PDB file of C-alpha atoms in Angstrom:
ATOM      1  CA  UNK B1365       8.030  -9.419 -16.338  1.00 52.00           C
ATOM      2  CA  UNK B1366       8.079 -11.547 -19.527  1.00 65.00           C
ATOM      3  CA  UNK B1367       6.928 -10.064 -22.502  1.00 86.00           C
ATOM      4  CA  UNK B1368       5.950  -6.397 -21.380  1.00 89.00           C
ATOM      5  CA  UNK B1369       7.995  -3.512 -21.756  1.00 89.00           C
ATOM      6  CA  UNK B1370       7.286  -0.692 -19.333  1.00 91.00           C
ATOM      7  CA  UNK B1371       8.944   2.506 -18.796  1.00 93.00           C
ATOM      8  CA  UNK B1372       7.672   5.439 -16.671  1.00 96.00           C
ATOM      9  CA  UNK B1373       9.655   8.656 -16.740  1.00 97.00           C
ATOM     10  CA  UNK B1374       8.705  11.982 -13.899  1.00 98.00           C
ATOM     11  CA  UNK B1375       9.109  15.585 -15.873  1.00 98.00           C
ATOM     12  CA  UNK B1376      11.744  17.548 -14.669  1.00 98.00           C
ATOM     13  CA  UNK B1377       9.276  19.600 -12.622  1.00 98.00           C
ATOM     14  CA  UNK B1378       7.505  16.769 -10.909  1.00 97.00           C
ATOM     15  CA  UNK B1379       4.153  17.876 -12.530  1.00 98.00           C
ATOM     16  CA  UNK B1380       3.316  15.166 -14.997  1.00 98.00           C
ATOM     17  CA  UNK B1381       4.595  11.347 -15.784  1.00 98.00           C
ATOM     18  CA  UNK B1382       4.865   9.655 -19.341  1.00 98.00           C
ATOM     19  CA  UNK B1383       4.082   6.341 -19.312  1.00 96.00           C
ATOM     20  CA  UNK B1384       4.663   3.455 -22.121  1.00 95.00           C
ATOM     21  CA  UNK B1385       3.179   0.177 -22.099  1.00 91.00           C
ATOM     22  CA  UNK B1386       2.957  -2.637 -24.675  1.00 89.00           C
ATOM     23  CA  UNK B1387       4.226  -6.151 -25.533  1.00 90.00           C
ATOM     24  CA  UNK B1388       7.916  -6.499 -25.986  1.00 88.00           C
ATOM     25  CA  UNK B1389       8.767  -5.744 -29.667  1.00 87.00           C
ATOM     26  CA  UNK B1390       6.099  -3.558 -30.256  1.00 89.00           C
ATOM     27  CA  UNK B1391       5.518  -0.318 -30.934  1.00 86.00           C
ATOM     28  CA  UNK B1392       4.184   1.932 -27.287  1.00 88.00           C
ATOM     29  CA  UNK B1393       1.676   4.631 -27.000  1.00 88.00           C
ATOM     30  CA  UNK B1394       3.158   6.989 -24.885  1.00 94.00           C
ATOM     31  CA  UNK B1395       0.532   8.909 -22.193  1.00 96.00           C
ATOM     32  CA  UNK B1396       1.426  11.884 -20.306  1.00 98.00           C
ATOM     33  CA  UNK B1397      -0.351  12.256 -16.865  1.00 98.00           C
ATOM     34  CA  UNK B1398      -0.906  14.859 -14.236  1.00 97.00           C
ATOM     35  CA  UNK B1399      -0.978  13.835 -10.716  1.00 95.00           C
ATOM     36  CA  UNK B1400      -4.547  13.051 -10.075  1.00 95.00           C
ATOM     37  CA  UNK B1401      -4.383  11.242 -13.423  1.00 97.00           C
ATOM     38  CA  UNK B1402      -1.407   9.107 -12.345  1.00 96.00           C
ATOM     39  CA  UNK B1403      -3.049   8.180  -9.004  1.00 93.00           C
ATOM     40  CA  UNK B1404      -6.589   7.649 -10.387  1.00 94.00           C
ATOM     41  CA  UNK B1405      -4.776   4.904 -12.861  1.00 95.00           C
ATOM     42  CA  UNK B1406      -3.162   3.433  -9.925  1.00 93.00           C
ATOM     43  CA  UNK B1407      -6.481   2.864  -8.087  1.00 92.00           C
ATOM     44  CA  UNK B1408      -8.057   1.374 -11.492  1.00 95.00           C
ATOM     45  CA  UNK B1409      -5.089  -0.918 -11.676  1.00 94.00           C
ATOM     46  CA  UNK B1410      -5.033  -2.056  -7.731  1.00 93.00           C
ATOM     47  CA  UNK B1411      -9.153  -2.528  -8.154  1.00 94.00           C
ATOM     48  CA  UNK B1412      -8.261  -4.670 -11.468  1.00 96.00           C
ATOM     49  CA  UNK B1413      -5.614  -6.728  -9.343  1.00 94.00           C
ATOM     50  CA  UNK B1414      -8.043  -7.105  -6.646  1.00 93.00           C
ATOM     51  CA  UNK B1415     -10.623  -9.118  -9.353  1.00 95.00           C
ATOM     52  CA  UNK B1416      -7.511 -11.149  -9.999  1.00 96.00           C
ATOM     53  CA  UNK B1417      -6.869 -12.218  -6.899  1.00 95.00           C
ATOM     54  CA  UNK B1418     -10.305 -12.788  -5.291  1.00 95.00           C
ATOM     55  CA  UNK B1419     -11.135 -15.868  -3.855  1.00 94.00           C
ATOM     56  CA  UNK B1420      -7.529 -17.143  -4.170  1.00 95.00           C
ATOM     57  CA  UNK B1421      -5.663 -18.198  -1.021  1.00 93.00           C
ATOM     58  CA  UNK B1422      -4.242 -15.634   1.377  1.00 90.00           C
ATOM     59  CA  UNK B1423      -1.148 -16.006   2.411  1.00 90.00           C
ATOM     60  CA  UNK B1424       0.705 -14.487   5.768  1.00 90.00           C
ATOM     61  CA  UNK B1425       2.882 -11.785   5.493  1.00 91.00           C
ATOM     62  CA  UNK B1426       5.218 -12.975   8.427  1.00 91.00           C
ATOM     63  CA  UNK B1427       8.752 -13.441   7.312  1.00 92.00           C
ATOM     64  CA  UNK B1428       8.369 -11.763   4.347  1.00 93.00           C
ATOM     65  CA  UNK B1429       9.982  -8.417   3.253  1.00 93.00           C
ATOM     66  CA  UNK B1430       6.973  -5.593   2.238  1.00 90.00           C
ATOM     67  CA  UNK B1431       7.420  -2.181   1.464  1.00 89.00           C
ATOM     68  CA  UNK B1432       7.533  -0.114   4.361  1.00 92.00           C
ATOM     69  CA  UNK B1433       6.717   3.501   4.570  1.00 92.00           C
ATOM     70  CA  UNK B1434       8.229   5.660   7.207  1.00 94.00           C
ATOM     71  CA  UNK B1435       5.916   8.286   9.056  1.00 95.00           C
ATOM     72  CA  UNK B1436       2.940   8.715   6.890  1.00 94.00           C
ATOM     73  CA  UNK B1437       0.440  11.041   7.364  1.00 95.00           C
ATOM     74  CA  UNK B1438      -2.534   8.463   9.243  1.00 95.00           C
ATOM     75  CA  UNK B1439      -5.620   7.842  11.284  1.00 95.00           C
ATOM     76  CA  UNK B1440      -7.451   5.297  13.039  1.00 94.00           C
ATOM     77  CA  UNK B1441     -10.989   5.250  13.712  1.00 93.00           C
ATOM     78  CA  UNK B1442     -13.942   2.667  15.386  1.00 90.00           C
ATOM     79  CA  UNK B1443     -15.137   1.074  12.214  1.00 86.00           C
ATOM     80  CA  UNK B1444     -18.959  -0.269  11.431  1.00 86.00           C
ATOM     81  CA  UNK B1445     -17.575  -3.817  11.663  1.00 85.00           C
ATOM     82  CA  UNK B1446     -17.110  -4.491  15.315  1.00 89.00           C
ATOM     83  CA  UNK B1447     -13.270  -3.179  14.879  1.00 91.00           C
ATOM     84  CA  UNK B1448     -10.801  -0.325  13.776  1.00 95.00           C
ATOM     85  CA  UNK B1449      -9.738   1.269  10.654  1.00 94.00           C
ATOM     86  CA  UNK B1450      -6.384   2.465   9.925  1.00 95.00           C
ATOM     87  CA  UNK B1451      -5.773   4.675   6.558  1.00 95.00           C
ATOM     88  CA  UNK B1452      -2.292   5.913   5.676  1.00 95.00           C
ATOM     89  CA  UNK B1453      -1.239   7.752   2.908  1.00 94.00           C
ATOM     90  CA  UNK B1454       1.372   5.520   1.152  1.00 92.00           C
ATOM     91  CA  UNK B1455       3.717   7.883  -1.016  1.00 92.00           C
ATOM     92  CA  UNK B1456       3.358   5.193  -3.899  1.00 90.00           C
ATOM     93  CA  UNK B1457      -0.141   4.359  -4.327  1.00 89.00           C
ATOM     94  CA  UNK B1458      -2.058   7.725  -2.188  1.00 88.00           C
ATOM     95  CA  UNK B1459      -4.553   7.289   0.646  1.00 89.00           C
ATOM     96  CA  UNK B1460      -5.500   3.546   1.525  1.00 91.00           C
ATOM     97  CA  UNK B1461      -7.161   2.084   4.535  1.00 93.00           C
ATOM     98  CA  UNK B1462      -7.816  -1.355   5.995  1.00 92.00           C
ATOM     99  CA  UNK B1463     -10.379  -2.742   8.410  1.00 94.00           C
ATOM    100  CA  UNK B1464      -9.413  -4.674  11.113  1.00 94.00           C
ATOM    101  CA  UNK B1465     -11.684  -6.865  12.852  1.00 93.00           C
ATOM    102  CA  UNK B1466     -12.008  -6.740  17.027  1.00 92.00           C
ATOM    103  CA  UNK B1467      -9.751  -9.896  17.786  1.00 93.00           C
ATOM    104  CA  UNK B1468      -7.159  -8.602  15.480  1.00 94.00           C
ATOM    105  CA  UNK B1469      -7.299  -5.011  17.327  1.00 94.00           C
ATOM    106  CA  UNK B1470      -6.544  -7.106  20.614  1.00 95.00           C
ATOM    107  CA  UNK B1471      -3.460  -8.455  19.194  1.00 95.00           C
ATOM    108  CA  UNK B1472      -2.031  -5.229  17.839  1.00 95.00           C
ATOM    109  CA  UNK B1473      -2.757  -3.940  20.793  1.00 95.00           C
ATOM    110  CA  UNK B1474      -1.057  -6.286  22.965  1.00 96.00           C
ATOM    111  CA  UNK B1475       2.069  -6.077  20.823  1.00 95.00           C
ATOM    112  CA  UNK B1476       2.176  -2.654  20.974  1.00 95.00           C
ATOM    113  CA  UNK B1477       2.065  -2.691  24.569  1.00 96.00           C
ATOM    114  CA  UNK B1478       4.818  -4.998  24.654  1.00 95.00           C
ATOM    115  CA  UNK B1479       6.999  -2.829  22.527  1.00 94.00           C
ATOM    116  CA  UNK B1480       6.087   0.084  24.605  1.00 94.00           C
ATOM    117  CA  UNK B1481       7.557  -2.196  27.511  1.00 94.00           C
ATOM    118  CA  UNK B1482      10.515  -2.600  26.252  1.00 92.00           C
ATOM    119  CA  UNK B1483      13.422  -0.249  27.033  1.00 91.00           C
ATOM    120  CA  UNK B1484      14.005   2.628  24.157  1.00 86.00           C
ATOM    121  CA  UNK B1485      16.090   1.360  21.885  1.00 73.00           C
ATOM    122  CA  UNK B1486      15.678  -2.364  22.200  1.00 59.00           C
ATOM    123  CA  UNK B1487      14.803  -4.295  19.301  1.00 60.00           C
ATOM    124  CA  UNK B1488      13.774  -6.972  19.838  1.00 55.00           C
ATOM    125  CA  UNK B1489      10.290  -8.132  18.120  1.00 52.00           C
ATOM    126  CA  UNK B1490       7.401  -9.113  20.817  1.00 48.00           C
ATOM    127  CA  UNK B1491       5.622 -12.020  18.649  1.00 47.00           C
TER     128      UNK B1491
END
């Protein structure tokens, strides 16, 4: 990011992190955070980002590269929105969840069923 200097250093014992952030060319003030404090900061920054993009056009993810989390702890449940809720523990962001409307659940079940019908190891993606 132009004009921004940011640095993050995880302690050797992985019990804390030191964050420095500020405009390029200006002094920064380091802050040391434990895991709980870092997670809270990430949540607050995520909420701020959410407010910033509120009302803007949502772009499809098809064909885009996204960060992939392999085998996170997860759960799914029926949501109060006539759909489902999918939650997982993202290693970078902590626990996150999203609600899936019934029509999208139908599409997901269809795609996953097609996947299960493929011979094991077949990498073709159903759409």
